[in-house]
Structure formats: structure tokens, C-alpha cells
Amino acid sequence: MLKTLRSYLFWTYERGSFHYDVMVTLILLFIFVSPHVINFRDRPVYNLPSQIMVQNDGTGSITYEVKAADVQQSLQHVSSNDPEKRMRRALRRLIEPIAGDVLIERYEPVAGADGQTTAYRVWAHR
């Protein structure tokens, strides 16, 4: 019994033999069955904002419109004492997954019909 286990461990059986086929079958079972039985917690996490509108003005400057709720959520994950820098980092954090590395030139709040800020319009370029 010990000799058989040692042979399995060091993979000493000839290809096509019974024990070789048993080892290959066990490996394939592990590969295909274990993800359904074992929770590896390897699911991707997407923290993308719900919606961003992108407009290109033709001069290389791109305008993004980001929902205010997404900005508020992103502000919770950004730390800075300067409110202006904090807002720019939050906006950049939302835009970068879509546009890549961008430089934010300026931004302004967009007010809805009730006067509340519903979105932020951001001018940025690469």
C-alpha cells in the first residue's frame, strides 16, 4: 500500500496504465468539480459607477457627466483635507476605469429641475 501511494506521489506509472489513468481522472475531477463544491471567493468585484455620459468636442477634450450619487459614494473612499483635491480624486476615480489615465481640467455641478445637484460635468483630457 505504501509503495502504491509513493508511486502515485512521484508519478512513476507508465502512460496508459491503470494507475496512470486513475491519477489523471482524479486530477480532472478536482479541476472540474471543486469550483462547484469549494467556495474559492474569486469572483471579480466591479465598482463601476451606474452611468457616465461621455462627449467629445473634437479638440481632444472630453466631457464626462457623472451622477451625483456615484460621486458621493466615491467621496467616501477618498481621503484628503482639501475639499477641492478630494472632489477631483473622487471624479478621477470614477472616470479612470472608462477612459484610462486622464487629467481633470475642471468640473461643475449640474442642477436638476428642483435645484439639487444631480450630476457633475467634468472636462478632462489624456
PDB file of C-alpha atoms in Angstrom:
ATOM      1  CA  MET A   1       0.000   0.000   0.000  1.00  0.00           C
ATOM      2  CA  LEU A   2       2.815   2.423   0.909  1.00  0.00           C
ATOM      3  CA  LYS A   3       4.617   1.568  -2.341  1.00  0.00           C
ATOM      4  CA  THR A   4       1.469   2.356  -4.357  1.00  0.00           C
ATOM      5  CA  LEU A   5       0.977   5.711  -2.609  1.00  0.00           C
ATOM      6  CA  ARG A   6       4.658   6.577  -3.158  1.00  0.00           C
ATOM      7  CA  SER A   7       4.301   5.728  -6.842  1.00  0.00           C
ATOM      8  CA  TYR A   8       1.213   7.962  -7.097  1.00  0.00           C
ATOM      9  CA  LEU A   9       3.038  10.794  -5.330  1.00  0.00           C
ATOM     10  CA  PHE A  10       6.119  10.624  -7.575  1.00  0.00           C
ATOM     11  CA  TRP A  11       4.075   9.810 -10.718  1.00  0.00           C
ATOM     12  CA  THR A  12       6.104   6.726 -11.665  1.00  0.00           C
ATOM     13  CA  TYR A  13       3.463   4.803 -13.603  1.00  0.00           C
ATOM     14  CA  GLU A  14       3.656   4.357 -17.364  1.00  0.00           C
ATOM     15  CA  ARG A  15       1.323   6.346 -19.541  1.00  0.00           C
ATOM     16  CA  GLY A  16      -1.766   4.323 -20.438  1.00  0.00           C
ATOM     17  CA  SER A  17      -1.562   2.067 -17.393  1.00  0.00           C
ATOM     18  CA  PHE A  18      -4.482   1.683 -14.993  1.00  0.00           C
ATOM     19  CA  HIS A  19      -2.864   3.727 -12.190  1.00  0.00           C
ATOM     20  CA  TYR A  20      -1.880   6.498 -14.607  1.00  0.00           C
ATOM     21  CA  ASP A  21      -5.495   6.746 -15.778  1.00  0.00           C
ATOM     22  CA  VAL A  22      -6.704   6.838 -12.152  1.00  0.00           C
ATOM     23  CA  MET A  23      -4.351   9.760 -11.361  1.00  0.00           C
ATOM     24  CA  VAL A  24      -5.423  11.711 -14.447  1.00  0.00           C
ATOM     25  CA  THR A  25      -9.092  11.089 -13.633  1.00  0.00           C
ATOM     26  CA  LEU A  26      -8.613  12.329 -10.058  1.00  0.00           C
ATOM     27  CA  ILE A  27      -6.884  15.486 -11.295  1.00  0.00           C
ATOM     28  CA  LEU A  28      -9.633  16.189 -13.834  1.00  0.00           C
ATOM     29  CA  LEU A  29     -12.317  15.610 -11.203  1.00  0.00           C
ATOM     30  CA  PHE A  30     -10.593  18.091  -8.907  1.00  0.00           C
ATOM     31  CA  ILE A  31     -10.335  20.696 -11.660  1.00  0.00           C
ATOM     32  CA  PHE A  32     -13.947  20.472 -12.805  1.00  0.00           C
ATOM     33  CA  VAL A  33     -15.816  19.565  -9.606  1.00  0.00           C
ATOM     34  CA  SER A  34     -14.004  21.592  -6.932  1.00  0.00           C
ATOM     35  CA  PRO A  35     -15.220  25.046  -8.115  1.00  0.00           C
ATOM     36  CA  HIS A  36     -18.800  23.843  -7.599  1.00  0.00           C
ATOM     37  CA  VAL A  37     -18.093  22.392  -4.156  1.00  0.00           C
ATOM     38  CA  ILE A  38     -15.428  24.731  -2.710  1.00  0.00           C
ATOM     39  CA  ASN A  39     -16.051  28.470  -2.423  1.00  0.00           C
ATOM     40  CA  PHE A  40     -12.734  29.999  -3.514  1.00  0.00           C
ATOM     41  CA  ARG A  41     -14.169  33.566  -3.227  1.00  0.00           C
ATOM     42  CA  ASP A  42     -12.570  34.510  -6.527  1.00  0.00           C
ATOM     43  CA  ARG A  43     -15.431  36.392  -8.103  1.00  0.00           C
ATOM     44  CA  PRO A  44     -14.486  39.735  -9.686  1.00  0.00           C
ATOM     45  CA  VAL A  45     -15.697  42.850  -7.941  1.00  0.00           C
ATOM     46  CA  TYR A  46     -16.899  45.618 -10.196  1.00  0.00           C
ATOM     47  CA  ASN A  47     -17.191  49.013  -8.555  1.00  0.00           C
ATOM     48  CA  LEU A  48     -18.061  50.877 -11.689  1.00  0.00           C
ATOM     49  CA  PRO A  49     -20.478  53.767 -11.467  1.00  0.00           C
ATOM     50  CA  SER A  50     -24.013  53.227 -12.645  1.00  0.00           C
ATOM     51  CA  GLN A  51     -23.808  55.546 -15.644  1.00  0.00           C
ATOM     52  CA  ILE A  52     -21.357  58.033 -17.146  1.00  0.00           C
ATOM     53  CA  MET A  53     -22.119  60.026 -20.276  1.00  0.00           C
ATOM     54  CA  VAL A  54     -19.133  60.822 -22.485  1.00  0.00           C
ATOM     55  CA  GLN A  55     -18.974  63.602 -25.088  1.00  0.00           C
ATOM     56  CA  ASN A  56     -16.036  64.518 -27.324  1.00  0.00           C
ATOM     57  CA  ASP A  57     -15.794  68.101 -28.549  1.00  0.00           C
ATOM     58  CA  GLY A  58     -13.316  67.267 -31.338  1.00  0.00           C
ATOM     59  CA  THR A  59     -10.370  69.164 -29.867  1.00  0.00           C
ATOM     60  CA  GLY A  60      -9.108  66.319 -27.691  1.00  0.00           C
ATOM     61  CA  SER A  61     -11.027  67.483 -24.646  1.00  0.00           C
ATOM     62  CA  ILE A  62     -13.642  65.045 -23.421  1.00  0.00           C
ATOM     63  CA  THR A  63     -16.638  65.930 -21.257  1.00  0.00           C
ATOM     64  CA  TYR A  64     -17.964  63.374 -18.783  1.00  0.00           C
ATOM     65  CA  GLU A  65     -21.230  63.628 -16.914  1.00  0.00           C
ATOM     66  CA  VAL A  66     -21.192  61.641 -13.689  1.00  0.00           C
ATOM     67  CA  LYS A  67     -24.209  61.136 -11.422  1.00  0.00           C
ATOM     68  CA  ALA A  68     -24.012  62.950  -8.083  1.00  0.00           C
ATOM     69  CA  ALA A  69     -24.903  59.763  -6.165  1.00  0.00           C
ATOM     70  CA  ASP A  70     -21.875  57.996  -7.662  1.00  0.00           C
ATOM     71  CA  VAL A  71     -19.653  60.936  -6.727  1.00  0.00           C
ATOM     72  CA  GLN A  72     -20.925  60.919  -3.147  1.00  0.00           C
ATOM     73  CA  GLN A  73     -20.222  57.199  -2.886  1.00  0.00           C
ATOM     74  CA  SER A  74     -16.738  57.671  -4.333  1.00  0.00           C
ATOM     75  CA  LEU A  75     -16.005  60.530  -1.910  1.00  0.00           C
ATOM     76  CA  GLN A  76     -16.309  58.059   0.968  1.00  0.00           C
ATOM     77  CA  HIS A  77     -13.272  56.164  -0.359  1.00  0.00           C
ATOM     78  CA  VAL A  78     -11.068  59.218  -0.932  1.00  0.00           C
ATOM     79  CA  SER A  79      -9.083  60.844   1.836  1.00  0.00           C
ATOM     80  CA  SER A  80      -7.766  64.395   1.725  1.00  0.00           C
ATOM     81  CA  ASN A  81      -8.085  67.509   3.842  1.00  0.00           C
ATOM     82  CA  ASP A  82      -8.538  69.796   0.835  1.00  0.00           C
ATOM     83  CA  PRO A  83     -12.162  69.557  -0.436  1.00  0.00           C
ATOM     84  CA  GLU A  84     -11.174  70.564  -3.988  1.00  0.00           C
ATOM     85  CA  LYS A  85      -8.487  67.887  -4.189  1.00  0.00           C
ATOM     86  CA  ARG A  86     -10.836  65.332  -2.644  1.00  0.00           C
ATOM     87  CA  MET A  87     -13.532  66.036  -5.245  1.00  0.00           C
ATOM     88  CA  ARG A  88     -11.041  65.821  -8.123  1.00  0.00           C
ATOM     89  CA  ARG A  89      -9.741  62.484  -6.828  1.00  0.00           C
ATOM     90  CA  ALA A  90     -13.279  61.114  -6.488  1.00  0.00           C
ATOM     91  CA  LEU A  91     -14.186  62.211 -10.023  1.00  0.00           C
ATOM     92  CA  ARG A  92     -10.957  60.809 -11.430  1.00  0.00           C
ATOM     93  CA  ARG A  93     -11.555  57.541  -9.591  1.00  0.00           C
ATOM     94  CA  LEU A  94     -14.915  57.225 -11.358  1.00  0.00           C
ATOM     95  CA  ILE A  95     -13.695  58.226 -14.823  1.00  0.00           C
ATOM     96  CA  GLU A  96     -10.416  56.255 -14.986  1.00  0.00           C
ATOM     97  CA  PRO A  97     -11.971  52.761 -15.420  1.00  0.00           C
ATOM     98  CA  ILE A  98     -13.660  54.053 -18.568  1.00  0.00           C
ATOM     99  CA  ALA A  99     -11.144  56.497 -20.027  1.00  0.00           C
ATOM    100  CA  GLY A 100      -7.815  55.413 -18.612  1.00  0.00           C
ATOM    101  CA  ASP A 101      -5.354  57.937 -17.191  1.00  0.00           C
ATOM    102  CA  VAL A 102      -6.929  61.394 -17.537  1.00  0.00           C
ATOM    103  CA  LEU A 103      -6.193  64.893 -16.291  1.00  0.00           C
ATOM    104  CA  ILE A 104      -9.224  66.762 -14.994  1.00  0.00           C
ATOM    105  CA  GLU A 105      -9.204  70.361 -16.202  1.00  0.00           C
ATOM    106  CA  ARG A 106     -12.357  71.490 -14.430  1.00  0.00           C
ATOM    107  CA  TYR A 107     -15.747  70.327 -13.235  1.00  0.00           C
ATOM    108  CA  GLU A 108     -19.083  71.898 -12.417  1.00  0.00           C
ATOM    109  CA  PRO A 109     -22.276  70.687 -10.746  1.00  0.00           C
ATOM    110  CA  VAL A 110     -25.351  70.144 -12.907  1.00  0.00           C
ATOM    111  CA  ALA A 111     -28.573  71.150 -11.211  1.00  0.00           C
ATOM    112  CA  GLY A 112     -31.859  69.361 -11.761  1.00  0.00           C
ATOM    113  CA  ALA A 113     -35.327  70.917 -12.022  1.00  0.00           C
ATOM    114  CA  ASP A 114     -35.589  71.168  -8.231  1.00  0.00           C
ATOM    115  CA  GLY A 115     -32.241  72.963  -7.887  1.00  0.00           C
ATOM    116  CA  GLN A 116     -30.469  69.968  -6.362  1.00  0.00           C
ATOM    117  CA  THR A 117     -27.169  68.775  -7.829  1.00  0.00           C
ATOM    118  CA  THR A 118     -27.999  65.711  -9.914  1.00  0.00           C
ATOM    119  CA  ALA A 119     -24.677  65.260 -11.718  1.00  0.00           C
ATOM    120  CA  TYR A 120     -21.223  66.703 -12.268  1.00  0.00           C
ATOM    121  CA  ARG A 121     -19.901  67.708 -15.677  1.00  0.00           C
ATOM    122  CA  VAL A 122     -16.170  67.066 -15.900  1.00  0.00           C
ATOM    123  CA  TRP A 123     -13.767  68.316 -18.585  1.00  0.00           C
ATOM    124  CA  ALA A 124     -10.745  66.068 -18.937  1.00  0.00           C
ATOM    125  CA  HIS A 125      -8.088  65.080 -21.432  1.00  0.00           C
ATOM    126  CA  ARG A 126      -5.435  62.405 -21.750  1.00  0.00           C
TER     127      ARG A 126
END
